[in-house]
mmCIF file of C-alpha atoms in Angstrom:
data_model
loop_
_atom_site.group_PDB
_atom_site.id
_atom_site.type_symbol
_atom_site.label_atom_id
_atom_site.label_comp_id
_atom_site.label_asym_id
_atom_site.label_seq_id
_atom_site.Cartn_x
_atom_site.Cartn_y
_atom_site.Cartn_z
ATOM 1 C CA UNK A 1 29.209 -5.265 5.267
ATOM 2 C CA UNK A 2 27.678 -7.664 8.289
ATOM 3 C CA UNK A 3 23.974 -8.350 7.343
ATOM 4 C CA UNK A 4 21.754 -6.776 10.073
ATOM 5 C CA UNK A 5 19.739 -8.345 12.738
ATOM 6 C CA UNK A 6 15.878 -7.968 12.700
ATOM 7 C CA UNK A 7 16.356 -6.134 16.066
ATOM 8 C CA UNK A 8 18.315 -3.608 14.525
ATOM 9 C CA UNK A 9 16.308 -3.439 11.466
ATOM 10 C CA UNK A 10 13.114 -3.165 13.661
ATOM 11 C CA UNK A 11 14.963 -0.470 16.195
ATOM 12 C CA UNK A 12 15.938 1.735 13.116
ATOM 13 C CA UNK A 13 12.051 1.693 12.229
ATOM 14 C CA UNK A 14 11.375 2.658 15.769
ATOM 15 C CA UNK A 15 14.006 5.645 15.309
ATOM 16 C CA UNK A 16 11.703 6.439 11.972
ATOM 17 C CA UNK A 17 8.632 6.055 13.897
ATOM 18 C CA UNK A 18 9.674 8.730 16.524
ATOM 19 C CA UNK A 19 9.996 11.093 14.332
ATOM 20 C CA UNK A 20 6.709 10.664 12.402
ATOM 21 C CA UNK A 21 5.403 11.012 16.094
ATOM 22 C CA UNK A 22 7.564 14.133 17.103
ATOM 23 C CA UNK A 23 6.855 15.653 13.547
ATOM 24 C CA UNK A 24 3.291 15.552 13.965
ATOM 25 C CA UNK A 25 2.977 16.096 17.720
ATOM 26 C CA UNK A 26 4.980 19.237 16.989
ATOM 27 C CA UNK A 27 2.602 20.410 13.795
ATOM 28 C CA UNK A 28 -0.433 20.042 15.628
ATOM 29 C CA UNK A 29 0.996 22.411 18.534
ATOM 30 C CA UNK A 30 2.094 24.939 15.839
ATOM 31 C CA UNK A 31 -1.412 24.544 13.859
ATOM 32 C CA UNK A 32 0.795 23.455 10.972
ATOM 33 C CA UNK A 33 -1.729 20.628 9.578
ATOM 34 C CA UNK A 34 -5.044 19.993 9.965
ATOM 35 C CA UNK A 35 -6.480 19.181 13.154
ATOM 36 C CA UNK A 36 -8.183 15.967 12.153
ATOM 37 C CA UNK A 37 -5.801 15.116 9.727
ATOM 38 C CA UNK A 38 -2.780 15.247 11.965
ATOM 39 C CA UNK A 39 -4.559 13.517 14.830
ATOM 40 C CA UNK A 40 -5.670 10.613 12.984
ATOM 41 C CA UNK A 41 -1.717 10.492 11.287
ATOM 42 C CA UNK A 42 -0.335 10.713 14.881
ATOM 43 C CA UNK A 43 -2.746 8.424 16.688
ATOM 44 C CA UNK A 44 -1.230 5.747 13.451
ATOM 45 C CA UNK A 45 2.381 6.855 14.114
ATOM 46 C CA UNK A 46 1.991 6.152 17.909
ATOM 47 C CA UNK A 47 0.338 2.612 17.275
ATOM 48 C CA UNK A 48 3.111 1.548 14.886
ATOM 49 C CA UNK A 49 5.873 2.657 17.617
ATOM 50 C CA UNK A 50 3.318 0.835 20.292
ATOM 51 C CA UNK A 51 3.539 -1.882 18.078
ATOM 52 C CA UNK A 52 7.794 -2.053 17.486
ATOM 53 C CA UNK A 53 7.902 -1.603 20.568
ATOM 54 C CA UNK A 54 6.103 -4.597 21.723
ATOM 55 C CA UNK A 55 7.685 -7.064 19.492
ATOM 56 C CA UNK A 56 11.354 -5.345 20.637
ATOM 57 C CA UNK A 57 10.298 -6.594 23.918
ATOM 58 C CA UNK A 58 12.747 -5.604 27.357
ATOM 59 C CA UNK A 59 15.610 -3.304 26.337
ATOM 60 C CA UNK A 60 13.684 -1.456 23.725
ATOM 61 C CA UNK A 61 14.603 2.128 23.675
ATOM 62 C CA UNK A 62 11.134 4.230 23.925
ATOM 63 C CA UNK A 63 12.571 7.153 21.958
ATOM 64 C CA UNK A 64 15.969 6.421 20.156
ATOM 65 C CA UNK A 65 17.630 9.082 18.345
ATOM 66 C CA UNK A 66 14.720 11.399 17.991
ATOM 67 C CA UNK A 67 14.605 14.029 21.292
ATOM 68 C CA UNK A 68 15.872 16.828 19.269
ATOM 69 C CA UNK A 69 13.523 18.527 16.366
ATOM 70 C CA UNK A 70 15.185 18.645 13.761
ATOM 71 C CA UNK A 71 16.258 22.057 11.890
ATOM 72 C CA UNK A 72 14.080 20.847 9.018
ATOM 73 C CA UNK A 73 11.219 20.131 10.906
ATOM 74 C CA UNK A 74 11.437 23.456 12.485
ATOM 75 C CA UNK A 75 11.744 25.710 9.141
ATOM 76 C CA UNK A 76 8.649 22.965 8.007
ATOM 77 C CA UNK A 77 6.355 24.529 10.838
ATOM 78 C CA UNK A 78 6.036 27.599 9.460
ATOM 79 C CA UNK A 79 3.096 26.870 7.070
ATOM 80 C CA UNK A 80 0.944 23.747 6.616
ATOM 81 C CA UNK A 81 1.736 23.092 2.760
ATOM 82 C CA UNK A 82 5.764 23.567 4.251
ATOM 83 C CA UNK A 83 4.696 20.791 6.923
ATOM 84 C CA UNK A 84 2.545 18.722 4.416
ATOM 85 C CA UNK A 85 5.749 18.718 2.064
ATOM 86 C CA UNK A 86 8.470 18.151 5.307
ATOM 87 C CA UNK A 87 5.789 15.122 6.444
ATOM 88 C CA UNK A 88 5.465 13.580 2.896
ATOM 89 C CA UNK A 89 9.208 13.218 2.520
ATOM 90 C CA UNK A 90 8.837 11.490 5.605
ATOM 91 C CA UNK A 91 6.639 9.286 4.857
ATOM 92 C CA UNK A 92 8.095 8.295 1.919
ATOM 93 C CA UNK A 93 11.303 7.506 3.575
ATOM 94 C CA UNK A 94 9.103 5.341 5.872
ATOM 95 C CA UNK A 95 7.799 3.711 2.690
ATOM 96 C CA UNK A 96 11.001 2.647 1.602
ATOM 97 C CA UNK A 97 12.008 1.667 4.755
ATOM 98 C CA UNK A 98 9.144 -0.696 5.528
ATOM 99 C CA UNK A 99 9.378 -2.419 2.758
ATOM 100 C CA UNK A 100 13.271 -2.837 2.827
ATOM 101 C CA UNK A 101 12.670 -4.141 6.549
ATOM 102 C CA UNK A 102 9.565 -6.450 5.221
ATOM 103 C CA UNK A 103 11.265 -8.256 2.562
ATOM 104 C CA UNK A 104 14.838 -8.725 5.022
ATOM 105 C CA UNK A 105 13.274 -9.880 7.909
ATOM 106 C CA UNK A 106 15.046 -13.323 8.821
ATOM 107 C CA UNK A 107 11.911 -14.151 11.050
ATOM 108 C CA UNK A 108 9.074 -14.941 8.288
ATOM 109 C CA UNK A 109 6.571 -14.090 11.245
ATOM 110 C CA UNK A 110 7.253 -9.879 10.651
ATOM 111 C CA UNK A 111 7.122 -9.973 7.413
ATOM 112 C CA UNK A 112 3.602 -9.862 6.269
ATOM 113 C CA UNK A 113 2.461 -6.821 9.726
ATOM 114 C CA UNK A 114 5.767 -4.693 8.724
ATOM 115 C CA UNK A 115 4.448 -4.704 4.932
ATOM 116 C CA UNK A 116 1.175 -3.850 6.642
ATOM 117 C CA UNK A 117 2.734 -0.646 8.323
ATOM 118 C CA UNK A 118 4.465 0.239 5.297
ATOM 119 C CA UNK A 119 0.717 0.176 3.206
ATOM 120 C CA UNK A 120 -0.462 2.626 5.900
ATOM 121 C CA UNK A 121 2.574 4.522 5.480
ATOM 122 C CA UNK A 122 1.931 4.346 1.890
ATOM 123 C CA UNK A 123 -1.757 5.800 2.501
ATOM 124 C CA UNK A 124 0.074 8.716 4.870
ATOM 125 C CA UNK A 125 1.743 9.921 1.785
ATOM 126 C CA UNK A 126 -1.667 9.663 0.072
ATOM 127 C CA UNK A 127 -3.377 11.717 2.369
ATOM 128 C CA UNK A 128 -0.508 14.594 2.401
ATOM 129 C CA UNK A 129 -0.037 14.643 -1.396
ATOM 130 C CA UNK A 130 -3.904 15.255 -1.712
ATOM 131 C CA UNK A 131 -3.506 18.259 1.021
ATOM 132 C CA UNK A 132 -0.819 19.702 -1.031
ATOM 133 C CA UNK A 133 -2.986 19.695 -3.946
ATOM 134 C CA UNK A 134 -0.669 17.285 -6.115
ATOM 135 C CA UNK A 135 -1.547 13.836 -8.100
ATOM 136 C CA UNK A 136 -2.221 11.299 -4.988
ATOM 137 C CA UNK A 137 0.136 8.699 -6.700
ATOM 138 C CA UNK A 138 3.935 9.307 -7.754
ATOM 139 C CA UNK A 139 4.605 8.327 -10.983
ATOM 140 C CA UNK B 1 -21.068 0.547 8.551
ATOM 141 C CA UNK B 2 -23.091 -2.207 7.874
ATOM 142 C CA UNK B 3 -25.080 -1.348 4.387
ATOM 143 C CA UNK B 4 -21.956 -0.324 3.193
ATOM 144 C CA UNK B 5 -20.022 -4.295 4.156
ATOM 145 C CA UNK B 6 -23.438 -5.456 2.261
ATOM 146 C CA UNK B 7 -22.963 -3.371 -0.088
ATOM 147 C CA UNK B 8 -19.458 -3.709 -0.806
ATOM 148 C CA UNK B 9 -20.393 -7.494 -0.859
ATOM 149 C CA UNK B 10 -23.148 -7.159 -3.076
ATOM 150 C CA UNK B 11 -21.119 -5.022 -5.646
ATOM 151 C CA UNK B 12 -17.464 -5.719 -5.338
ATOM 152 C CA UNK B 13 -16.665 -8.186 -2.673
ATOM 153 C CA UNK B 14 -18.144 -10.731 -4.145
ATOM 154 C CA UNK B 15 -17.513 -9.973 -7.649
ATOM 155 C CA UNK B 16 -13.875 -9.648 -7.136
ATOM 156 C CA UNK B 17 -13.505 -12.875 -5.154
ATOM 157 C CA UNK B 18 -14.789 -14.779 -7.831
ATOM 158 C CA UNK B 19 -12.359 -12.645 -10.361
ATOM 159 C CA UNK B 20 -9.577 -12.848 -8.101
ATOM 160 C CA UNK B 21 -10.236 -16.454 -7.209
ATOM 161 C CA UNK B 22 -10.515 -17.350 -11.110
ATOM 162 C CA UNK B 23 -7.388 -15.505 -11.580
ATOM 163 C CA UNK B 24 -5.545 -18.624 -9.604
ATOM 164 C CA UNK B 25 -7.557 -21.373 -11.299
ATOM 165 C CA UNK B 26 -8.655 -20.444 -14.796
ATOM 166 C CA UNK B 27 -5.381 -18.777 -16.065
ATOM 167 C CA UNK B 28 -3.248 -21.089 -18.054
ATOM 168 C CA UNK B 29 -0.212 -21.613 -15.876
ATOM 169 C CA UNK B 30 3.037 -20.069 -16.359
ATOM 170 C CA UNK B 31 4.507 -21.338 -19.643
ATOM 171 C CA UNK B 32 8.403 -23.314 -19.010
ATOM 172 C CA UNK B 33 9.766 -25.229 -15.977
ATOM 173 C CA UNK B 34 10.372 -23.561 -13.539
ATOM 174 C CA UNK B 35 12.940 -24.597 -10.644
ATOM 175 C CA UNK B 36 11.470 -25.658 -7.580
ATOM 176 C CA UNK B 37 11.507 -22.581 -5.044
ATOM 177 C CA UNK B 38 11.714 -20.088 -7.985
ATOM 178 C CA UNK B 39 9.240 -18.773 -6.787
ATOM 179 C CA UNK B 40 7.388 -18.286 -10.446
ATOM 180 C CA UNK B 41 4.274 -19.898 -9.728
ATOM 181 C CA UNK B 42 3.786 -17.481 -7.238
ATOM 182 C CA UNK B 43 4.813 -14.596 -9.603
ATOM 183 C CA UNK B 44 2.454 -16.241 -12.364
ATOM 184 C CA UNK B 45 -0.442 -15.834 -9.920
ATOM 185 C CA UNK B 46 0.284 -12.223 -9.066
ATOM 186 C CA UNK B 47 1.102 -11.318 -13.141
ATOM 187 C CA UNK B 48 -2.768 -13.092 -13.620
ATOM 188 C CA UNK B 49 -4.225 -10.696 -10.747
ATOM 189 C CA UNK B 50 -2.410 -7.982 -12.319
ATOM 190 C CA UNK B 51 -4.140 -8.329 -15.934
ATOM 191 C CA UNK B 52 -7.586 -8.715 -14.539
ATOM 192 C CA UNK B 53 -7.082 -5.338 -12.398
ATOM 193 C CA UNK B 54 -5.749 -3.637 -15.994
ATOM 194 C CA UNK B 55 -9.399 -5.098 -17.147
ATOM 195 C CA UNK B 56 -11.320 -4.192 -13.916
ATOM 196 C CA UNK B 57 -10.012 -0.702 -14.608
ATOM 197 C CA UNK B 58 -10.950 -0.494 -17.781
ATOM 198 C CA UNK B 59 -14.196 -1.345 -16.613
ATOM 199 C CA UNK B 60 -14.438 0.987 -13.804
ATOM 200 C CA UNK B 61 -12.842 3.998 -16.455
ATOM 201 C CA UNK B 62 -16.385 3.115 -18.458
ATOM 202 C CA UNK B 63 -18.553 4.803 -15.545
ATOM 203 C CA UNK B 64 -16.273 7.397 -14.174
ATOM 204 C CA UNK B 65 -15.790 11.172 -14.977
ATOM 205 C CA UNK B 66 -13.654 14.210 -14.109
ATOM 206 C CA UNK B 67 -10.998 13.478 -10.610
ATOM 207 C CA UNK B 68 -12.364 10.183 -10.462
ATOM 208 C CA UNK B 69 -11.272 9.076 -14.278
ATOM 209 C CA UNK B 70 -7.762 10.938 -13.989
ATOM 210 C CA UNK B 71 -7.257 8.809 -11.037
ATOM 211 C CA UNK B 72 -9.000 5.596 -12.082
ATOM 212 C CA UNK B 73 -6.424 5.946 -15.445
ATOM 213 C CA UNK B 74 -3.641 6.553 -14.209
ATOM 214 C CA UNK B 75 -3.675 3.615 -11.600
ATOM 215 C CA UNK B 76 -4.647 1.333 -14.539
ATOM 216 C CA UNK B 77 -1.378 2.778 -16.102
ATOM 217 C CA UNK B 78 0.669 2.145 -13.253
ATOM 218 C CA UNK B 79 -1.054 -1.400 -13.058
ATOM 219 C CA UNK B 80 -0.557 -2.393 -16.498
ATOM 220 C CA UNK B 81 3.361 -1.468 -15.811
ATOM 221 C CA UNK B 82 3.505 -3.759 -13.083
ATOM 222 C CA UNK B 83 2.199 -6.051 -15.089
ATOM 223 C CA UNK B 84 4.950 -5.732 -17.335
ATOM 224 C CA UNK B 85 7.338 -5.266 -14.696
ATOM 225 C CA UNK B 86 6.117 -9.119 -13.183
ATOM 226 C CA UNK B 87 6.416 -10.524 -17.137
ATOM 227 C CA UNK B 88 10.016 -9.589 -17.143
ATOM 228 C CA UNK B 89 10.568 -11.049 -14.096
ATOM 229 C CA UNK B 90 9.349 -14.409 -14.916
ATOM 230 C CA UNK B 91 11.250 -14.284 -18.193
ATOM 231 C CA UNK B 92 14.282 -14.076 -16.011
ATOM 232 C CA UNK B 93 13.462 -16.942 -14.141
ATOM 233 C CA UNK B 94 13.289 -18.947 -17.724
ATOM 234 C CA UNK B 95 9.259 -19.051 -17.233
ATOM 235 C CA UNK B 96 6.779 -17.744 -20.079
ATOM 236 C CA UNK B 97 4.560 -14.734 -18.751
ATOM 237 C CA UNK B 98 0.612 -16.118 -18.766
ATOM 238 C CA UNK B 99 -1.417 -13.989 -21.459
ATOM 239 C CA UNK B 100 -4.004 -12.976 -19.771
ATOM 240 C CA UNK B 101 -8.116 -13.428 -21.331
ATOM 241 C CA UNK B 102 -9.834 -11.348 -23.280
ATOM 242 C CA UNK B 103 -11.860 -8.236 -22.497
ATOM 243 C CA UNK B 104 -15.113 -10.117 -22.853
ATOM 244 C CA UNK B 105 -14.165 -12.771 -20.848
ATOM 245 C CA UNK B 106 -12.981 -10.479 -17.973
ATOM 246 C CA UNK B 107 -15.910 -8.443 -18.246
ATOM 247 C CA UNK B 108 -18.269 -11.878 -17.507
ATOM 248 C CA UNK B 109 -16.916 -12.259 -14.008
ATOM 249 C CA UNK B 110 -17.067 -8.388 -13.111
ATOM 250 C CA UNK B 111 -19.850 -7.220 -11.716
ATOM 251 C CA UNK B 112 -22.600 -4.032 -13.026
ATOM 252 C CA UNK B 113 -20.879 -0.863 -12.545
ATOM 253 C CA UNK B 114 -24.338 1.787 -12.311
ATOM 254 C CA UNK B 115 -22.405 4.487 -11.112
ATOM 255 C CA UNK B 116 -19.154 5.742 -9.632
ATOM 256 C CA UNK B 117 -19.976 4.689 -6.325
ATOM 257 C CA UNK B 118 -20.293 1.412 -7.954
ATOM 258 C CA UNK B 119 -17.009 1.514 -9.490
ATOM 259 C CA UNK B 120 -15.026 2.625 -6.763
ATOM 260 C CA UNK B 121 -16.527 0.410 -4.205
ATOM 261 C CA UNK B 122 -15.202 -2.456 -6.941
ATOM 262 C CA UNK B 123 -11.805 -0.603 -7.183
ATOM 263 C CA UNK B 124 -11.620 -0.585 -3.315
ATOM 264 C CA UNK B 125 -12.251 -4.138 -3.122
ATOM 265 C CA UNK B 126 -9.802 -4.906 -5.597
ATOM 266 C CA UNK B 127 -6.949 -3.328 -4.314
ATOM 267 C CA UNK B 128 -7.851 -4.458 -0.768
ATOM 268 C CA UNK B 129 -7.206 -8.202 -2.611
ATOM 269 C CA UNK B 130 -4.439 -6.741 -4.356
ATOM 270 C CA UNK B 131 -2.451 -5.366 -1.794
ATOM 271 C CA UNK B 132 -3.255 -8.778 0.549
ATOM 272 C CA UNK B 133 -1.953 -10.757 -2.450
ATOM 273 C CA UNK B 134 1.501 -8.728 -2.470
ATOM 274 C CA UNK B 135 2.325 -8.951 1.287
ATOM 275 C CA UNK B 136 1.418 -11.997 1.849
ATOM 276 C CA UNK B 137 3.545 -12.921 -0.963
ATOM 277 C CA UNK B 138 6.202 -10.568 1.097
ATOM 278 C CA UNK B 139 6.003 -13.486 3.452
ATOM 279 C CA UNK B 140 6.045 -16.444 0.928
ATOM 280 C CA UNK B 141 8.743 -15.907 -1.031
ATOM 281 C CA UNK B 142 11.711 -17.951 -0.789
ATOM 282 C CA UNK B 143 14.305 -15.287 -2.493
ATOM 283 C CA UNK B 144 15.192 -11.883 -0.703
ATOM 284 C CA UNK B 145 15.123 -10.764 -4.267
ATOM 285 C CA UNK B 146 12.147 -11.725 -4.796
ATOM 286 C CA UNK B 147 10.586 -10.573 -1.522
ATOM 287 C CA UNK B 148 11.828 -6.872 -2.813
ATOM 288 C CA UNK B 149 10.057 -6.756 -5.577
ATOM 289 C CA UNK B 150 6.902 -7.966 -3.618
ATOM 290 C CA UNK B 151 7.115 -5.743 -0.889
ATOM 291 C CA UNK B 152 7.774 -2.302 -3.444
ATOM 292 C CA UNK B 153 4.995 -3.651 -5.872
ATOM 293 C CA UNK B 154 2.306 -3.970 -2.544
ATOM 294 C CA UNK B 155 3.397 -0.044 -1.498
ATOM 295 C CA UNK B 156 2.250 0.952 -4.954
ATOM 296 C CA UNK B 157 -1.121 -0.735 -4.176
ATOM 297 C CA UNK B 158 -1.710 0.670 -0.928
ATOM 298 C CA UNK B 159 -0.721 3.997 -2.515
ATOM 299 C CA UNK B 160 -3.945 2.768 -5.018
ATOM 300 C CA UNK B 161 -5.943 2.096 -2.047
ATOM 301 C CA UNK B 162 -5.561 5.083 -0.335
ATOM 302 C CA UNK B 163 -6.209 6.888 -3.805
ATOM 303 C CA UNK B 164 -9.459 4.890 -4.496
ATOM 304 C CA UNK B 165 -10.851 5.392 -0.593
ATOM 305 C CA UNK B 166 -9.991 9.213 -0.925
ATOM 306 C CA UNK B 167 -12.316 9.411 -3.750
ATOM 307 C CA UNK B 168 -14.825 7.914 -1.884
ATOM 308 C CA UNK B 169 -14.950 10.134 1.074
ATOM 309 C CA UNK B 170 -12.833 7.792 3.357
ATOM 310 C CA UNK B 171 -9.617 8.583 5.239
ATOM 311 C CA UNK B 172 -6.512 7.368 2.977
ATOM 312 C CA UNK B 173 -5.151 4.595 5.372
ATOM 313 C CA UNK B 174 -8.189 2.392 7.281
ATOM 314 C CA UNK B 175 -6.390 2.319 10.189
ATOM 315 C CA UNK B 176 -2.473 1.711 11.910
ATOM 316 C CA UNK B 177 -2.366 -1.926 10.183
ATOM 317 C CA UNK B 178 -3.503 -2.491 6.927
ATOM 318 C CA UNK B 179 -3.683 -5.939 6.941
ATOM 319 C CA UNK B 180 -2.721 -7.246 10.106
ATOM 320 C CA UNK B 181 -1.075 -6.118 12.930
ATOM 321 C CA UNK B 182 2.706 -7.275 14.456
#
C-alpha cells in the first residue's frame, strides 16, 4: 500500500476532529454532559479543526465526512455516562490517531503541534474517564 | 495566576529543572556504540528522565494519601514500565540501558514535599518536562520506528498530566495545544 501524504493524513484528522465537534455540539443541545465540561471540550475540538484547517490551507474541506450523526452518537445521547462512554471512545481513537499522524509526518515542522493535540486529546479522555467514575489512566 | 507560577517555581519548577537538567549531564551515558542516527543517545536521555520520575514518585507517594496515592502509584507503575519498555529498546539497538542513581542521590536534587499540594505541584511540573521531552523527541528522531514509540510513550504522559492537574482542582487538558500550537 502507497504511503500517505501529510495532506491526507492531516484531512483524515480533520474528518476526526468534526466529529469530536458534532459529538459535543450535539450533547450539549441534548444536556448529555456537563455544561462546563462540554463547552470547554468543544471550544478545544473547534481550535484543533481551526488549527488543521489553517495549515490545510485553500481546498480544505470545512466539514469532511461528518454531516450525518452517527447512529452511535444518537443511542449515546440518551444519558450523560452513555455520552461520557460514546465521547471517550472517541477520544481515544483521536489518541491513536494523533500520534500515528505525529510520528509519520514527512514535514518535521507538524510533528512536535500534532503530538501537542494528541496530549490534549489525551487529557479529553482524562477528563471523561473521571466523569464516568473510572481510574483516570488505562492500564 | 501569578503566586501559583511562583509557586510552582519555588517548589517544582525549579527543582525539576535542575533534576531534569542533571538527568542529561550527570547520568553515565548509554553503555556500547551506538550507530550514528540510532537514535540511542536520545533514547538514553529519555530512559535517565524516566528513572528520576520512578524516584520523584516515590517521593511524592511519601506525602500523599487516599485518591491522591492510588493515583500518584499507579503512574509511578506505569512510569517504571516505560522505563523498562525504553531499556529494551536500547538493547535492541546494541546499546546498554544507563542504571539510573540511587534513591539518596535522587532525593538531593528534589525539592521539600510539606504537603500534597507540594507534591502535586512537583508531579505537575514533572510531567509538563516529561511530556515536552517525548514530543519534542517526536520531532527529533531520525527512525519512523522510533518516532512511534515517542509519540505513544508522550500520550501516556499527558494522560499523567491530566491525572496530576485533576487532582489539583485544574481542568485535565490546559488548553487546545499542549505544547505548542500548528
Amino acid at each position: 500500500m502507497a504511503e500517505r501524504s501529510d495532506r491526507e493524513v492531516l484531512e483524515d484528522l480533520l474528518a476526526l476532529e468534526s466529529r469530536l465537534v458534532s459529538a459535543y455540539e450535539a450533547a450539549l443541545r441534548r444536556d448529555a454532559v456537563e455544561r462546563s465540561l462540554g463547552e470547554e471540550l468543544l471550544a478545544q475540538e473547534r481550535e484543533h479543526v481551526a488549527a488543521l484547517l489553517k495549515t490545510l490551507g485553500s481546498g480544505a474541506d470545512r466539514n469532511p465526512r461528518a454531516t450525518v450523526p452517527s447512529p452511535e452518537l444518537t443511542g449515546a445521547l440518551g444519558s450523560r455516562a452513555a455520552f461520557a462512554r460514546f465521547a471517550e471512545r472517541l477520544e481515544a481513537n483521536a489518541v491513536t490517531a494523533y500520534a500515528q499522524a505525529a510520528a509519520s509526518m514527512r514535514d518535521p515542522r507538524l510533528r512536535q503541534p500534532l503530538g501537542s493535540i494528541m496530549a490534549c486529546e489525551a487529557a479529553h479522555r482524562v477528563a471523561l474517564r473521571d466523569v464516568l467514575g473510572e481510574r483516570p489512566l488505562v492500564v | 495566576m501569578a503566586p501559583s507560577l511562583t509557586r510552582r517555581e519555588a517548589l517544582g519548577g525549579a527543582a525539576a529543572a535542575v533534576l531534569l537538567a542533571s538527568c542529561g549531564g550527570g547520568d553515565p551515558p548509554p553503555g556500547g556504540a551506538p550507530k550514528p542516527g540510532s537514535g540511542a543517545a536520545l533514547f538514553g536521555s529519555l530512559l535517565a528522565l524516566q528513572h528520576a520520575a520512578v524516584a520523584a514518585y516515590g517521593a511524592c507517594a511519601e506525602v500523599l494519601r487516599g485518591r491522591e496515592l492510588a493515583v500518584a502509584r499507579a503512574i509511578r507503575e506505569q512510569e517504571d514500565a516505560i522505563a523498562g519498555r525504553l531499556a529494551v529498546v536500547l538493547r535492541g539497538l546494541g546499546v546498554a540501558p544507563p542504571a539510573g542513581r540511587t534513591r539518596e542521590e535522587y532525593q538531593r536534587t528534589f525539592p521539600r514535599l510539606r504537603s500534597a499540594a507540594d507534591a502535586l505541584h512537583f508531579a505537575d511540573d514533572l510531567e509538563q518536562r516529561q511530556l515536552r521531552a517525548y514530543l519534542e523527541a517526536v520531532a527529533e528522531f531520525p527512525a519512523a520506528g522510533s518516532r512511534a514509540t515517542a509519540a505513544d510513550i508522550g500520550a501516556t504522559q499527558a494522560a499523567h498530566l491530566a491525572a496530576v492537574r485533576l487532582l489539583q482542582g485544574l481542568p485535565a487538558a490546559e488548553g487546545p495545544f499542549v505544547t505548542g500550537a500548528l
